[in-house]
PDB file of C-alpha atoms and ligand atoms in Angstrom:
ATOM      1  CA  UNK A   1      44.622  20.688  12.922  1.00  0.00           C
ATOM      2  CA  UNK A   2      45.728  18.173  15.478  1.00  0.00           C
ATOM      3  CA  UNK A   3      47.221  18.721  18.455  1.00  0.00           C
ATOM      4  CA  UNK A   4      47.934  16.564  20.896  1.00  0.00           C
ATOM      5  CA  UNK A   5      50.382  14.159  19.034  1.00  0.00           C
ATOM      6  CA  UNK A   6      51.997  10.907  20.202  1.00  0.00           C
ATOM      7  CA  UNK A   7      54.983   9.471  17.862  1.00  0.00           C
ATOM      8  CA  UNK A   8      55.793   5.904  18.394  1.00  0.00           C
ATOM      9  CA  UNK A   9      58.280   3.402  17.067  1.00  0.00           C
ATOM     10  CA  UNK A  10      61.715   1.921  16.901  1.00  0.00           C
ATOM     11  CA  UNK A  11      64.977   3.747  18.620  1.00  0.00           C
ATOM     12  CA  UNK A  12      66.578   5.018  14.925  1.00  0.00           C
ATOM     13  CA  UNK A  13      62.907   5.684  12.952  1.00  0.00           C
ATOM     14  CA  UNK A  14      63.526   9.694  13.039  1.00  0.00           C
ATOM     15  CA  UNK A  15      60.990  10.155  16.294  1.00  0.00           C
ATOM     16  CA  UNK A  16      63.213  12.638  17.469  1.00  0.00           C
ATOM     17  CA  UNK A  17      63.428  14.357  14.259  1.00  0.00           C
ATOM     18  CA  UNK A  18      60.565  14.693  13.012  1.00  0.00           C
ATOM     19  CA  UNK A  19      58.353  15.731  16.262  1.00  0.00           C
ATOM     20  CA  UNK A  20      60.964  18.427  16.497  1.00  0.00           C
ATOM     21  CA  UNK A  21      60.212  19.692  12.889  1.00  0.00           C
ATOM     22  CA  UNK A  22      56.923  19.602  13.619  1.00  0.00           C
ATOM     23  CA  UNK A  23      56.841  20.804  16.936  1.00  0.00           C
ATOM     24  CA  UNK A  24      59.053  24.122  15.510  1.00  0.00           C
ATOM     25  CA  UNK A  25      56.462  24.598  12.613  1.00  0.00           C
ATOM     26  CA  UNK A  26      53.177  24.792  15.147  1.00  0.00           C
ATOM     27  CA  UNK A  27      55.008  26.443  18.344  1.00  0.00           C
ATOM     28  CA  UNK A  28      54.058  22.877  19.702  1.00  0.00           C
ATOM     29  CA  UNK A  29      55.752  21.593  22.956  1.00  0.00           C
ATOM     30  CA  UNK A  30      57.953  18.840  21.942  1.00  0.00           C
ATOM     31  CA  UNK A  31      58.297  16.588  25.160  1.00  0.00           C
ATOM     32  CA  UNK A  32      60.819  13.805  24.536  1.00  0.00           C
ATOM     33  CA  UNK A  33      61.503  11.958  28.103  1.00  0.00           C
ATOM     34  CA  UNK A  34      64.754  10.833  25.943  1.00  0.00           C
ATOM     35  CA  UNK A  35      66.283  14.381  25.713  1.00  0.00           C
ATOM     36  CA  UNK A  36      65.248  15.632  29.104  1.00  0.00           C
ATOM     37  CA  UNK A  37      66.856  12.376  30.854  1.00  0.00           C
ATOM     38  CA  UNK A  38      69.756  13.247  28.700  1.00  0.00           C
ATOM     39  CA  UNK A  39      69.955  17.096  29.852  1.00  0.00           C
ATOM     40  CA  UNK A  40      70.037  15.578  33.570  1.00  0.00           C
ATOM     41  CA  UNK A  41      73.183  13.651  33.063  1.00  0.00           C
ATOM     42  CA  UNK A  42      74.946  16.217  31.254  1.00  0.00           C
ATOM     43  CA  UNK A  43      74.124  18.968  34.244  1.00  0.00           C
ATOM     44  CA  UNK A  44      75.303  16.461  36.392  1.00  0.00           C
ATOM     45  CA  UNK A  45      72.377  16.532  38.620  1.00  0.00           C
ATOM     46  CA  UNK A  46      71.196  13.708  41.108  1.00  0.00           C
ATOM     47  CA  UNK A  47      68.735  12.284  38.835  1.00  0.00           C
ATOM     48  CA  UNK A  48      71.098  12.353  36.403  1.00  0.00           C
ATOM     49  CA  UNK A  49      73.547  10.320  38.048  1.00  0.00           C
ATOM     50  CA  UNK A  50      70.400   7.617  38.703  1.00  0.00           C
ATOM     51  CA  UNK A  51      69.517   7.261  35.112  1.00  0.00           C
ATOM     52  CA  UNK A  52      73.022   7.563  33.490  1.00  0.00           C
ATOM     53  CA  UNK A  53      74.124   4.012  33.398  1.00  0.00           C
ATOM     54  CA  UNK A  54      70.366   2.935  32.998  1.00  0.00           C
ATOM     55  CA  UNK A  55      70.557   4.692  29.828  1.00  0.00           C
ATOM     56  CA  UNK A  56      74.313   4.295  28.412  1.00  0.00           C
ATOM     57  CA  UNK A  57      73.006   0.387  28.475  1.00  0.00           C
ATOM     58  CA  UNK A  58      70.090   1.249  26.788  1.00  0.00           C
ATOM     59  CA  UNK A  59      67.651  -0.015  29.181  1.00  0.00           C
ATOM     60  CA  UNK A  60      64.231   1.249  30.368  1.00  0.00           C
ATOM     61  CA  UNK A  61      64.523   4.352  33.232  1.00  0.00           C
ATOM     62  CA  UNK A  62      61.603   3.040  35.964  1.00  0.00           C
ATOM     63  CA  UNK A  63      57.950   4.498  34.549  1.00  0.00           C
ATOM     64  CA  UNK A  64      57.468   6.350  37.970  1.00  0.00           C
ATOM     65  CA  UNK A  65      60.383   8.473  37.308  1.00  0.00           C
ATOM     66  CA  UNK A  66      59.727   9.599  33.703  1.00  0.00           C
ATOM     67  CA  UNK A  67      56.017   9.862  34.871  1.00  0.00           C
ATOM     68  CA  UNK A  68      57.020  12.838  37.091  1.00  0.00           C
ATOM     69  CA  UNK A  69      58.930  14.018  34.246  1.00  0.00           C
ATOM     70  CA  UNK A  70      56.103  13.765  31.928  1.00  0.00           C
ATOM     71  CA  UNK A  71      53.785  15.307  34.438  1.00  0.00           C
ATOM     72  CA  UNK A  72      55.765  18.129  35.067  1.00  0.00           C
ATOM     73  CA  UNK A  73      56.217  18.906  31.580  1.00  0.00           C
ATOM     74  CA  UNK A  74      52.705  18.581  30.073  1.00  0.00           C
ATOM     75  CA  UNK A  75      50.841  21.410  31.323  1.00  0.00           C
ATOM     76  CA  UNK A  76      47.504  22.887  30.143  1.00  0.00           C
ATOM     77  CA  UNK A  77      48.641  26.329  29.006  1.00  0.00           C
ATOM     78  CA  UNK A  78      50.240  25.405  25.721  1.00  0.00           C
ATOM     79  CA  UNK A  79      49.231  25.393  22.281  1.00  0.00           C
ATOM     80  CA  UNK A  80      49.882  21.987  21.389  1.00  0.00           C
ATOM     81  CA  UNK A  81      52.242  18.849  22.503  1.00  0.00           C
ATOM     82  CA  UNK A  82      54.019  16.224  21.072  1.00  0.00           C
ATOM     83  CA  UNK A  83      55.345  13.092  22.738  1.00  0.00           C
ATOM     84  CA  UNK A  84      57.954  11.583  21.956  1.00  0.00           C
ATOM     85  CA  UNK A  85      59.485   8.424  23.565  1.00  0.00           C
ATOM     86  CA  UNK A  86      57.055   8.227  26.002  1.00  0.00           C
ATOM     87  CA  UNK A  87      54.811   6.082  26.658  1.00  0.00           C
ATOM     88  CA  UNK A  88      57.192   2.632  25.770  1.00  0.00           C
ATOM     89  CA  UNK A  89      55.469  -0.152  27.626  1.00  0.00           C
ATOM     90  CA  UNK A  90      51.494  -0.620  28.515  1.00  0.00           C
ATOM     91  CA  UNK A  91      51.784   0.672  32.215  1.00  0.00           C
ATOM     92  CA  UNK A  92      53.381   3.902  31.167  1.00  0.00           C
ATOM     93  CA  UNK A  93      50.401   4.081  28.770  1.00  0.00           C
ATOM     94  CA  UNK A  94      48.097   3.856  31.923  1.00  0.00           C
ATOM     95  CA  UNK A  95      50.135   6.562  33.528  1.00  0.00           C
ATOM     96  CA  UNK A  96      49.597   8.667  30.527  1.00  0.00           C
ATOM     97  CA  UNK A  97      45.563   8.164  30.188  1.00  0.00           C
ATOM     98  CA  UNK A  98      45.292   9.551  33.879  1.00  0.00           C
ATOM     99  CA  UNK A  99      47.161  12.686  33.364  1.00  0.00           C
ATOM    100  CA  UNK A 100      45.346  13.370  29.736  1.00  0.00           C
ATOM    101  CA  UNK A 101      42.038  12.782  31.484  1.00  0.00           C
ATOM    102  CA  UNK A 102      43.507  14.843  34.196  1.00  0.00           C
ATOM    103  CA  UNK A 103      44.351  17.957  32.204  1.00  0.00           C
ATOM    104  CA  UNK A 104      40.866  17.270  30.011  1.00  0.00           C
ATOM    105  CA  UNK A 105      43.553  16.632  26.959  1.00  0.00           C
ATOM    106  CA  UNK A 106      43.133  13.370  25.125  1.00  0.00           C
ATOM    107  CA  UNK A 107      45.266  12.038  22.452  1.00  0.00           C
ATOM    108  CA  UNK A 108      44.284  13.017  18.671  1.00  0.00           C
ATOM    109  CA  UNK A 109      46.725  11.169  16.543  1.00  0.00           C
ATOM    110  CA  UNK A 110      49.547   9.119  16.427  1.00  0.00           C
ATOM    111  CA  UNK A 111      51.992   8.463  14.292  1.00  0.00           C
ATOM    112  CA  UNK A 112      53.644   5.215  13.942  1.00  0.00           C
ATOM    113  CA  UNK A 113      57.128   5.503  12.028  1.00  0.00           C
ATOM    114  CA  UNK A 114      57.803   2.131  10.428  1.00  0.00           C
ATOM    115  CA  UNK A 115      61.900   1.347   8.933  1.00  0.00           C
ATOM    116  CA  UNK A 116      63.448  -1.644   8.553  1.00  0.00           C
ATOM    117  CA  UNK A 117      65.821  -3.071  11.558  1.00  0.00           C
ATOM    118  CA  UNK A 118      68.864  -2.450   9.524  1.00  0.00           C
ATOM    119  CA  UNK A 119      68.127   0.775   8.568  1.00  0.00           C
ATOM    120  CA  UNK A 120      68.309   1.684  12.322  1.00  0.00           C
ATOM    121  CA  UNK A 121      71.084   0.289  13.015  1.00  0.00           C
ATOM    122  CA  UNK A 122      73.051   1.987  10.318  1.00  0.00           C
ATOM    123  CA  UNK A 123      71.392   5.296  11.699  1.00  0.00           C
ATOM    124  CA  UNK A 124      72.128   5.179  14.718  1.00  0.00           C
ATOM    125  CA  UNK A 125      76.230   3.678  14.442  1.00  0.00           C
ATOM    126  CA  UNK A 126      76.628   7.282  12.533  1.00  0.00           C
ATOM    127  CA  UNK A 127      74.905   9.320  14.998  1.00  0.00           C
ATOM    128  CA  UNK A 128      77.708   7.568  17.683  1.00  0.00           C
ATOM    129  CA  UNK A 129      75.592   9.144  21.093  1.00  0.00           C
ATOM    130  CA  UNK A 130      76.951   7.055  24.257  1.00  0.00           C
ATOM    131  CA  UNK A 131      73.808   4.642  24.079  1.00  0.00           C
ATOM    132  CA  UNK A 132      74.667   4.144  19.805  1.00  0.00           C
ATOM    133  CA  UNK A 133      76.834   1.214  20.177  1.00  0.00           C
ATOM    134  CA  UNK A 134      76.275  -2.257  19.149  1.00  0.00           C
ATOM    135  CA  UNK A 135      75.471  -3.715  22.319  1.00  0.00           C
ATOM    136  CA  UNK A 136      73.041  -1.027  23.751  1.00  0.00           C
ATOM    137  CA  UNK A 137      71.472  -0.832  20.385  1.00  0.00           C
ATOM    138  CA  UNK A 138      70.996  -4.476  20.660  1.00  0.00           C
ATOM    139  CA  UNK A 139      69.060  -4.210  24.280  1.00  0.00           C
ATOM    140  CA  UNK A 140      67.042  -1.166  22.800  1.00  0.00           C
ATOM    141  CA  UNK A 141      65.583  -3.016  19.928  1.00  0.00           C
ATOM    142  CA  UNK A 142      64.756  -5.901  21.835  1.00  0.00           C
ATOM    143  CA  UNK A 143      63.022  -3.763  24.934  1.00  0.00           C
ATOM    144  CA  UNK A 144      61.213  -2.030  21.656  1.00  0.00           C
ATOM    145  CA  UNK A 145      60.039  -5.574  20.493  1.00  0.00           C
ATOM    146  CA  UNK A 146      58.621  -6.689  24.148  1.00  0.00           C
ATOM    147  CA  UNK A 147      57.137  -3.891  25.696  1.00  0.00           C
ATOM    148  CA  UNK A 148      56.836  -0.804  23.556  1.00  0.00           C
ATOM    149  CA  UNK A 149      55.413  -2.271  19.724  1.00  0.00           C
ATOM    150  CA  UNK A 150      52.123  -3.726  21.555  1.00  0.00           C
ATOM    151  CA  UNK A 151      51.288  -0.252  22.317  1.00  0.00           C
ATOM    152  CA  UNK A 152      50.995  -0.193  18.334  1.00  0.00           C
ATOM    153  CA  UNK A 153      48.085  -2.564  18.477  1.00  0.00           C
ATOM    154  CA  UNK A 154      46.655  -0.621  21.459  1.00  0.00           C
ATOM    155  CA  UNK A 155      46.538   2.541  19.588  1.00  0.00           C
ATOM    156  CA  UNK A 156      45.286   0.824  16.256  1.00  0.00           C
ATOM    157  CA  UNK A 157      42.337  -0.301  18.012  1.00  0.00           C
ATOM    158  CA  UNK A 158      41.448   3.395  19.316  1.00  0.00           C
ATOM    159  CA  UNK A 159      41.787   4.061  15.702  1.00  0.00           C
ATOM    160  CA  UNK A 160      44.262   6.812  16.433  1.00  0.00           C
ATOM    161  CA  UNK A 161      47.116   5.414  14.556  1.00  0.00           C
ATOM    162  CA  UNK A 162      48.805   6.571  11.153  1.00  0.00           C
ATOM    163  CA  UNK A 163      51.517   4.780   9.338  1.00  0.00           C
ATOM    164  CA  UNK A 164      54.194   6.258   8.224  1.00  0.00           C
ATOM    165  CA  UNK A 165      56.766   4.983   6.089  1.00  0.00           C
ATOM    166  CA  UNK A 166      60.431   6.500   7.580  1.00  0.00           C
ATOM    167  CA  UNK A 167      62.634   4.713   5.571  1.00  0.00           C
ATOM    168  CA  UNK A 168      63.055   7.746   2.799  1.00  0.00           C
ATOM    169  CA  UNK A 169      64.481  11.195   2.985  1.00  0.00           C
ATOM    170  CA  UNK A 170      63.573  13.584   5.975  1.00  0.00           C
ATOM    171  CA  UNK A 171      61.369  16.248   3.539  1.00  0.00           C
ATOM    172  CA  UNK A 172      59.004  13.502   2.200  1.00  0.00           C
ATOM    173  CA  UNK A 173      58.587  11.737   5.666  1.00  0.00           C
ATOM    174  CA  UNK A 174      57.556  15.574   7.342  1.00  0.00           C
ATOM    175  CA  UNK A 175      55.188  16.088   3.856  1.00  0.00           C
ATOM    176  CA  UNK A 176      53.621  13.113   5.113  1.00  0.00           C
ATOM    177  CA  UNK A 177      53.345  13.918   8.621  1.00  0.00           C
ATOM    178  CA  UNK A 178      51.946  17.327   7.815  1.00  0.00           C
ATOM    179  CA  UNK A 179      49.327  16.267   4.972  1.00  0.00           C
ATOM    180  CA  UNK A 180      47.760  13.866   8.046  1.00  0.00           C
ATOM    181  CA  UNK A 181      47.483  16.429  10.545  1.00  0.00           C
ATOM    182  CA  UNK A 182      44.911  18.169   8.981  1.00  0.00           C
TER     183      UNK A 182
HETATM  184  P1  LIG B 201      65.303   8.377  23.166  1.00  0.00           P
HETATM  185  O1  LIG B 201      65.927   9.700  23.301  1.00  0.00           O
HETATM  186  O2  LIG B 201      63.823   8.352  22.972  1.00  0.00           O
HETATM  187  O3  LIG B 201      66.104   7.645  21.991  1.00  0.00           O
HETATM  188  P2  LIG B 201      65.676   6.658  20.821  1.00  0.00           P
HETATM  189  O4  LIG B 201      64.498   5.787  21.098  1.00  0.00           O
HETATM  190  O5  LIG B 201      66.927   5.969  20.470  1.00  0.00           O
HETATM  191  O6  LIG B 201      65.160   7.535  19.661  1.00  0.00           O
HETATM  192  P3  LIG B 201      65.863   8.831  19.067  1.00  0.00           P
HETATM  193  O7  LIG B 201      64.949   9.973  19.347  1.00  0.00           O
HETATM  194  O8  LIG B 201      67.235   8.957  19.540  1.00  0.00           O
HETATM  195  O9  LIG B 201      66.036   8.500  17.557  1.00  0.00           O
HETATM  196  P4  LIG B 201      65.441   9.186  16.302  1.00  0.00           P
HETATM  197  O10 LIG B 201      64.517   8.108  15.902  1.00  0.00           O
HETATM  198  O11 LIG B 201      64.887  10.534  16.452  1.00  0.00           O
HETATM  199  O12 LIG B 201      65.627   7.480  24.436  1.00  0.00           O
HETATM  200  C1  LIG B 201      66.921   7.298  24.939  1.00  0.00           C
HETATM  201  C2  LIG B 201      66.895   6.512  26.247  1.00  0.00           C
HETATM  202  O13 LIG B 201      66.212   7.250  27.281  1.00  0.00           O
HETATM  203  C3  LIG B 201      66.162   5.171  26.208  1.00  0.00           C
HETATM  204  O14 LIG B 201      66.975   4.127  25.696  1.00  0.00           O
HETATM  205  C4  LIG B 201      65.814   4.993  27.699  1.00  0.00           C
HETATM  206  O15 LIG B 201      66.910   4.546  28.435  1.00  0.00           O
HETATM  207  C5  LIG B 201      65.488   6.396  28.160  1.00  0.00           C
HETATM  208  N1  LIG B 201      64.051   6.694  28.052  1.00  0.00           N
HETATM  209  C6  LIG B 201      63.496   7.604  27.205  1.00  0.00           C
HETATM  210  N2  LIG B 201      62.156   7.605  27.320  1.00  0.00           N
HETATM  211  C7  LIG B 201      61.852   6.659  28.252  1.00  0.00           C
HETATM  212  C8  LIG B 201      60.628   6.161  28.776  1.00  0.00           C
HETATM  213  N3  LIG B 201      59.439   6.624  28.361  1.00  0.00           N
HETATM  214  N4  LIG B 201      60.668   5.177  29.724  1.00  0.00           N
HETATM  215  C9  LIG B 201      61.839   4.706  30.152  1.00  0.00           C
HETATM  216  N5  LIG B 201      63.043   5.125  29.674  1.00  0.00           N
HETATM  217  C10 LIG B 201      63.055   6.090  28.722  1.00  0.00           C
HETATM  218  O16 LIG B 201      66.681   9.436  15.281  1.00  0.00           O
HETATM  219  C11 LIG B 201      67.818   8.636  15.164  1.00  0.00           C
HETATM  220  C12 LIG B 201      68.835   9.143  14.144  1.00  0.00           C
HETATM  221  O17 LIG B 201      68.372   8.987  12.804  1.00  0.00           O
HETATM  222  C13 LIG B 201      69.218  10.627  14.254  1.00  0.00           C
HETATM  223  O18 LIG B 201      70.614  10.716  14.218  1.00  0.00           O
HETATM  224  C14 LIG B 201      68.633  11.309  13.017  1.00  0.00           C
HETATM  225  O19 LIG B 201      69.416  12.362  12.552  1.00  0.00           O
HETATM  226  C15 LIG B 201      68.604  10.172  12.017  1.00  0.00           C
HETATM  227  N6  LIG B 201      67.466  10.307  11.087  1.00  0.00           N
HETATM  228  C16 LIG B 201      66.203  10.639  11.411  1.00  0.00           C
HETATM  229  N7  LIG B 201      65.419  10.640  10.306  1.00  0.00           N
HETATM  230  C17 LIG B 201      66.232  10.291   9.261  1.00  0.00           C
HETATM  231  C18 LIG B 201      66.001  10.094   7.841  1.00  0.00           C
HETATM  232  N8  LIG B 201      64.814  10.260   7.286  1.00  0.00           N
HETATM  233  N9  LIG B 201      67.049   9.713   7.082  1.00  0.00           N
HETATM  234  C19 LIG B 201      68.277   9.529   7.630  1.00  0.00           C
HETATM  235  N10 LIG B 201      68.557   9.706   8.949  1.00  0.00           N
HETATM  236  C20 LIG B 201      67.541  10.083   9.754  1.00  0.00           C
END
């Protein structure tokens, strides 16, 4: 069983979802940099207040701050992690290499969530958070586009990657998930 687990794609493809389904089935550590930026800003804290617009706007928070997130968070004394928005561009997955070599914890599979753009779109204008409306939606797919889908070809060539199709209902994307774990 894996367990070190990366989930990459587009802002909409279920990321959050699903890592937390799986996270909850494996007493896994489900590390998304999206919802701990998220619990800054509603407690109001200084960091918070940093990242708040950054976010609402839907651009990129700057890689050295999540990087001390994502260090502080990924310790050795778990049973398993899952990442989940993090890395999004190449440098963050530099970041990310040192601290895995650093804690002796590589990677063992990742899973690439493939949907169609409007798909996504439609997801996320129901969901309504403050960063679902058109025109942060707009500056999130294109910031996916640029930086954070060439880290799909990165992670193809390590031969860590698995497609999954997320364009279906919840039960058969997690059925999928879980049958490639093993
Ligand atoms: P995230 O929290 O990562 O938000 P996201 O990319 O939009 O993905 P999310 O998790 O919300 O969507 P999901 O696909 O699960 O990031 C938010 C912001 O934080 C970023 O824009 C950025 O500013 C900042 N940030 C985070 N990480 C960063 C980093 N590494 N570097 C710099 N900045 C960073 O789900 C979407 C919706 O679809 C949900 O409502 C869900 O219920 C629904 N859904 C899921 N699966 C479904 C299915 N099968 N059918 C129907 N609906 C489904």
């Amino acid at each position: 069983m894996k367990k070190h687990i990366l989930f990459l794609g587009p802002p909409g493809a279920g990321k959050g979802t699903q890592a937390a389904l799986l996270s909850e089935a494996n007493s896994y550590l489900h590390l998304s940099t999206g919802e701990l930026l998220r619990k800054e800003i509603d407690l109001n804290t200084e960091l918070g207040k940093q990242v708040k617009d950054i976010i609402n706007k839907g651009e990129l928070v700057s890689d050295q701050l999540v990087l001390e997130i994502v260090k502080k968070n990924l310790s050795n004394d778990n049973k398993g992690w899952i990442l989940d928005g993090y890395p999004r561009n190449l440098s963050q997955v530099n970041s990310l290499n040192d601290v895995l070599i650093h804690i002796n914890q590589p990677l063992e599979i990742i899973f690439y969530l493939d949907i169609p753009e409007e798909v996504l779109i439609k997801r996320l204008l129901i969901r309504g958070r403050k960063d679902d409306n058109e025109e942060s939606i707009k500056t999130r797919l294109k910031i996916y586009k640029d930086t954070t889908e060439p880290l799909i070809e990165y992670y193809k060539n390590l031969s860590l990657l698995e497609y999954i199709n997320a364009d279906g209902d919840l039960k058969t994307i997690s059925d999928d998930i879980k049958q490639k774990m093993a």
